[in-house]
Tab-separated table of C-alpha atoms and ligand atoms in Angstrom:
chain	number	residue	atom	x	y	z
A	1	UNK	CA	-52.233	74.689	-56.326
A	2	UNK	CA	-53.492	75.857	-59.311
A	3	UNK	CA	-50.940	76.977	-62.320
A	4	UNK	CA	-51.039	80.428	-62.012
A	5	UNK	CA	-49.765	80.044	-58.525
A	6	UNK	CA	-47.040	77.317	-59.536
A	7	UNK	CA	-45.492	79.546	-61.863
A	8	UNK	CA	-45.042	82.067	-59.080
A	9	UNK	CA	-43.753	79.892	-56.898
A	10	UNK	CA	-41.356	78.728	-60.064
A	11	UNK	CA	-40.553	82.266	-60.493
A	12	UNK	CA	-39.374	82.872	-57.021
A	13	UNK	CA	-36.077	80.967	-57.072
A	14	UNK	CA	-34.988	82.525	-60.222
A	15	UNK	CA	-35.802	85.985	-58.886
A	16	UNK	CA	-32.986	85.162	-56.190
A	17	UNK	CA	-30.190	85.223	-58.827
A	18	UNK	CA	-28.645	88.623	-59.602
A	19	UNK	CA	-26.713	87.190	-62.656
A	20	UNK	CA	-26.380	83.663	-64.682
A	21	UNK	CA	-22.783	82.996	-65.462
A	22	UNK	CA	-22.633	80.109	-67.344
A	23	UNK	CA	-26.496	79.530	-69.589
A	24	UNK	CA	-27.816	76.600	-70.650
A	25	UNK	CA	-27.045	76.373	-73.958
A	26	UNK	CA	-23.308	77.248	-73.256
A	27	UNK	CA	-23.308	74.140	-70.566
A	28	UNK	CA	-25.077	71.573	-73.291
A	29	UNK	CA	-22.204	72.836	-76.210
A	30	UNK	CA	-19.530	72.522	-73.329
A	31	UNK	CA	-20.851	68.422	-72.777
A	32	UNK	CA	-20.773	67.677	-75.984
A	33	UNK	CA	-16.895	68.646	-76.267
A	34	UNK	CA	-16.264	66.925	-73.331
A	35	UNK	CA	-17.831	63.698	-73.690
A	36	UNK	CA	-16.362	63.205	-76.647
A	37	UNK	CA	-12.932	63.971	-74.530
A	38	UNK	CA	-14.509	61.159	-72.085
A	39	UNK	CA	-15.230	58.798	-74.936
A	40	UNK	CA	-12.353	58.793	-76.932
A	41	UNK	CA	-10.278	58.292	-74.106
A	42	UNK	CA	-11.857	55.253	-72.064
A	43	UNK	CA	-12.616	53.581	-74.952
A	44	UNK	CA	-10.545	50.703	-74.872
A	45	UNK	CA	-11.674	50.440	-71.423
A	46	UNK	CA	-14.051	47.720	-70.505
A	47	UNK	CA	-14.297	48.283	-66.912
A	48	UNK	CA	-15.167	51.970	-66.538
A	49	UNK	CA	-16.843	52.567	-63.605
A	50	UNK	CA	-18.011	56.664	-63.110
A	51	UNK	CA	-18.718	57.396	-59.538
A	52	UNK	CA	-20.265	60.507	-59.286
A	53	UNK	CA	-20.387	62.507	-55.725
A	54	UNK	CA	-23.843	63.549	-54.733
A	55	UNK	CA	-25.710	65.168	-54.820
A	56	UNK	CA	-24.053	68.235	-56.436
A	57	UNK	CA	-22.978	66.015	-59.262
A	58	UNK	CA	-26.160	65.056	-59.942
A	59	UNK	CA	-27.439	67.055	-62.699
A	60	UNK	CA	-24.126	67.312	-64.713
A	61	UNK	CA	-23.297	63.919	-64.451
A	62	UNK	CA	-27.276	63.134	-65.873
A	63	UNK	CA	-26.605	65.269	-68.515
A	64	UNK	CA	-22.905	64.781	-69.427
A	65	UNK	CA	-22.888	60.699	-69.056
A	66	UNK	CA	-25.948	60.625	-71.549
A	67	UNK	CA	-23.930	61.949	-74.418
A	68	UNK	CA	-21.028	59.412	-73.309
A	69	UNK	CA	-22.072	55.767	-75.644
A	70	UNK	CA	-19.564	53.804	-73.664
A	71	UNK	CA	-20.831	50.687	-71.695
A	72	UNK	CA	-19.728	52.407	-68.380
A	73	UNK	CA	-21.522	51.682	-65.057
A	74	UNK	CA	-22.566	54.197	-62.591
A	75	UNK	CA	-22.182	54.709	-58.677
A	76	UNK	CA	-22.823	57.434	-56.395
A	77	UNK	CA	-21.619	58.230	-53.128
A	78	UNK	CA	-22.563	61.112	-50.527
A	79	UNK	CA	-19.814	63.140	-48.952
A	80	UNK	CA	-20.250	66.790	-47.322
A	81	UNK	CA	-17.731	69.230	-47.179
A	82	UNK	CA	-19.736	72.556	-46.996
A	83	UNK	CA	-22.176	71.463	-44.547
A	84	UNK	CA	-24.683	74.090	-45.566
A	85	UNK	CA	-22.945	77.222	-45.752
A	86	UNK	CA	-20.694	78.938	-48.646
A	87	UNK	CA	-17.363	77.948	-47.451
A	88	UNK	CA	-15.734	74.574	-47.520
A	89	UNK	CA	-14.954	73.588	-44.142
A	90	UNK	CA	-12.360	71.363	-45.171
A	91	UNK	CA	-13.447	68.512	-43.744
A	92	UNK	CA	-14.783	65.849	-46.241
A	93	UNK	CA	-17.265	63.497	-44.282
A	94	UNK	CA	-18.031	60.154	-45.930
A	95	UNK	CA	-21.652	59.606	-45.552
A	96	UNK	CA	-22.127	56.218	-46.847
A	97	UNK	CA	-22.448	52.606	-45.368
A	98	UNK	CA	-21.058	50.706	-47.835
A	99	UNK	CA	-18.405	52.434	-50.503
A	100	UNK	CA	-18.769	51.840	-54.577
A	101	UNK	CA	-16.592	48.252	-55.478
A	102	UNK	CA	-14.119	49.831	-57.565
A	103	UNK	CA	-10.984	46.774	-57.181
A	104	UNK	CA	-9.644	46.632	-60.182
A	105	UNK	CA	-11.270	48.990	-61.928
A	106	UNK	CA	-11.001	52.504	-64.020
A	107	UNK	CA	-12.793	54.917	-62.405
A	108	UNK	CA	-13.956	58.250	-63.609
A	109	UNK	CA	-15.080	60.466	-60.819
A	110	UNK	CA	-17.066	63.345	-61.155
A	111	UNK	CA	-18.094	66.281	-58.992
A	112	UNK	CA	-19.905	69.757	-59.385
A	113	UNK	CA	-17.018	72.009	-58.509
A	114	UNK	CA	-13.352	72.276	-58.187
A	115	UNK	CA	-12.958	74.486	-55.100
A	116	UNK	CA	-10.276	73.810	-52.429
A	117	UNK	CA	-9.589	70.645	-54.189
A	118	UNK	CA	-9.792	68.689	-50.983
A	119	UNK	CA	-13.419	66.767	-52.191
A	120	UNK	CA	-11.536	65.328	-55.084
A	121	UNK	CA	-8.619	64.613	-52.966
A	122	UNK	CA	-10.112	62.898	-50.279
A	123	UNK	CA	-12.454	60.562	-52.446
A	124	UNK	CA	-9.589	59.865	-55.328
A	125	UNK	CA	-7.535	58.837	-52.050
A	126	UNK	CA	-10.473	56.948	-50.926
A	127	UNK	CA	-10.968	55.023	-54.073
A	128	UNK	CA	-6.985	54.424	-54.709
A	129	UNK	CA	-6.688	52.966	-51.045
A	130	UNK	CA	-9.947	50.462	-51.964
A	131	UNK	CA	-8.172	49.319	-55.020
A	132	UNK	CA	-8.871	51.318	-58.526
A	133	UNK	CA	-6.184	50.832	-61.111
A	134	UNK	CA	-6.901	54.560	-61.860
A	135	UNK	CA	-9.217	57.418	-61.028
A	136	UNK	CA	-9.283	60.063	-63.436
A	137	UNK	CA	-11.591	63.626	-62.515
A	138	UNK	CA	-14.189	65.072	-64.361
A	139	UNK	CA	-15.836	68.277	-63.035
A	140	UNK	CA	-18.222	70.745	-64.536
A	141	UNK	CA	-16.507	73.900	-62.762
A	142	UNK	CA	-13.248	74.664	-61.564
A	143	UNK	CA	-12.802	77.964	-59.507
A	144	UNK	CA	-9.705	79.651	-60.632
A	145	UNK	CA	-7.625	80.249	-57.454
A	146	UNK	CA	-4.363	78.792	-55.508
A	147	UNK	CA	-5.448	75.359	-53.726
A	148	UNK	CA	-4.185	74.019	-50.770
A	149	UNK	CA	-3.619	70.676	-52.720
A	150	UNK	CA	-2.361	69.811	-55.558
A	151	UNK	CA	-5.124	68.507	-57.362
A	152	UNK	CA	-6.665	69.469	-60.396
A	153	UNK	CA	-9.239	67.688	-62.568
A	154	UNK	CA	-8.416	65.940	-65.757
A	155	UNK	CA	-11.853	67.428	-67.645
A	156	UNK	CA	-13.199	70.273	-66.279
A	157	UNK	CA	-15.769	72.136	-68.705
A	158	UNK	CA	-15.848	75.809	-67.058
A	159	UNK	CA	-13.458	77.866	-65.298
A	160	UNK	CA	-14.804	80.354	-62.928
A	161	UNK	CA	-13.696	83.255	-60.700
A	162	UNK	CA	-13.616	82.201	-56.999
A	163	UNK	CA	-17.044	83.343	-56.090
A	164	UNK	CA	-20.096	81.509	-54.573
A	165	UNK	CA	-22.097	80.145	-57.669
A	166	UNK	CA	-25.761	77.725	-57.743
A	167	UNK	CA	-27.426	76.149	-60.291
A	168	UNK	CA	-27.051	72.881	-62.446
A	169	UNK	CA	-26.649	70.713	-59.114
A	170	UNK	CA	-25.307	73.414	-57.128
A	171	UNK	CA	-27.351	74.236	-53.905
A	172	UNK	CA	-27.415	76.992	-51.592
A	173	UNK	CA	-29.170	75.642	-48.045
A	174	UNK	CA	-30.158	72.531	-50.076
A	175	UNK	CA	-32.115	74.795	-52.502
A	176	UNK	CA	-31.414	76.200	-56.269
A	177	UNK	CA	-30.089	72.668	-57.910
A	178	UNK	CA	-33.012	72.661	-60.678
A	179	UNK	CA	-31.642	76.175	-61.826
A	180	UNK	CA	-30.920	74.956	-65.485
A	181	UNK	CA	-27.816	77.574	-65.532
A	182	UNK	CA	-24.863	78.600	-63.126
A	183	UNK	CA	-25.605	81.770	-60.974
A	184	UNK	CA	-24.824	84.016	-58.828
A	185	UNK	CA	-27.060	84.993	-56.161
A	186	UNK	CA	-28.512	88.610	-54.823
A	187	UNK	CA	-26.553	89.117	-51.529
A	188	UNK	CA	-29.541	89.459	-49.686
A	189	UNK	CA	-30.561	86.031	-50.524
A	190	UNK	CA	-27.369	84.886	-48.661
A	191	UNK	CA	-27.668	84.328	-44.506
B	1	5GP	P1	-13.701	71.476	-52.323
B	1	5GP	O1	-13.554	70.231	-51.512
B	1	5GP	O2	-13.030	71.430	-53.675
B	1	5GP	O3	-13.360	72.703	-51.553
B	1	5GP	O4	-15.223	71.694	-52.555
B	1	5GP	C1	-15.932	70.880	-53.292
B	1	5GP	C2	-17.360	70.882	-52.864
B	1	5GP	O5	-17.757	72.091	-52.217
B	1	5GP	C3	-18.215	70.763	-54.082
B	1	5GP	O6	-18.528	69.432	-54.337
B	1	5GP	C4	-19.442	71.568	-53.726
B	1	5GP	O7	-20.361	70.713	-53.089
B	1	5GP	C5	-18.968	72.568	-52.736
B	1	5GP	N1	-18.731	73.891	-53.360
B	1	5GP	C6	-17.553	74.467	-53.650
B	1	5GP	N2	-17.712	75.674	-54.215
B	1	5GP	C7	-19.041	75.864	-54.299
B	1	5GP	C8	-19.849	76.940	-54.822
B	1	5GP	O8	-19.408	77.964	-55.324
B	1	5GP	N3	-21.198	76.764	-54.733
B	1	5GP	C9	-21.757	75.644	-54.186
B	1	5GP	N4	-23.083	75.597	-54.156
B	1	5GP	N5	-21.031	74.623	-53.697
B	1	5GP	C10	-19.686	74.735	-53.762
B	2	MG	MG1	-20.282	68.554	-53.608
């Protein structure tokens, strides 16, 4: 394809959003504040081990854990919850084989979103039960509305009105994750 037609292509997903919430510059600002949170707290830690929950985590946990100096390792694991629609379904599947080895260990886990709170539940449960000394939550949004659990996250850089938002790891159908902001998107876009 030649470039002309690449940047139309390029063009099309942002022509799907009908407004950004949260721009890029606001999100890189935001990181900086709260990796400095991140470091000054686990900094007498030696063990810190950051799982972060794919693949929705994935570009805020790039971006956040770069600005973070600590000698932390990383982990991922795959869970679904939303199975390719806009609502959770409450059910959190764990997708992988073989878990993280987190005995022993601090653990800071990080997610894209704070919705029902039953993602963070589930894997902070998960992690507890296989032996962390302590998981602590770090999420880059947290939708502001009563949740069936009692969890919230101990950093959370945006708070957001409980509506369906892509962008910065956040997918729709598996698309919009490379949208370098947080959006909304056109209703028509939405099956
Ligand atoms: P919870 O278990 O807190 O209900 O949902 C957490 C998961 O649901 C997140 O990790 C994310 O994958 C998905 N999710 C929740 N709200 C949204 C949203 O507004 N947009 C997208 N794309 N995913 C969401
Ligand atoms: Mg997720």
């Amino acid at each position: 394809m030649d470039f002309a037609g690449w940047l139309l292509l390029a063009d099309l997903m942002h022509e799907d959003v009908e407004r950004v919430l949260i721009t890029e510059e606001v999100i890189e600002k935001r990181l900086g504040v709260i990796a400095k949170k991140i470091q000054r707290d686990f900094a007498s830690e030696e063990q810190l081990q950051v799982v972060g929950i794919l693949k929705g985590a994935l570009v805020f946990m790039a971006d956040l854990l770069r600005r973070v100096p600590l000698r932390l390792e990383i982990e991922c694991l795959n869970v679904a919850s939303y199975h390719g629609g806009i609502e959770s379904t409450g059910r959190v599947d764990f997708l992988d084989q073989k878990l993280p080895e987190v005995k022993g260990r601090c653990v800071l886990l990080i997610d894209d979103i704070l919705d029902t709170g039953q993602t963070l539940e589930a894997v902070s449960r998960r992690l507890i039960k296989m032996g962390a000394r302590e998981v602590k939550t770090c999420v880059l949004l947290t939708k502001d509305k009563p949740r069936a659990t009692e969890v919230e996250a101990d950093y959370s850089a945006f708070k957001i009105e409980a509506e369906f938002v892509v962008g910065y790891g956040l997918d729709y159908g598996g698309r919009y994750r490379n949208l370098p902001y947080v959006g909304v998107l056109k209703p028509n876009v939405i099956k």
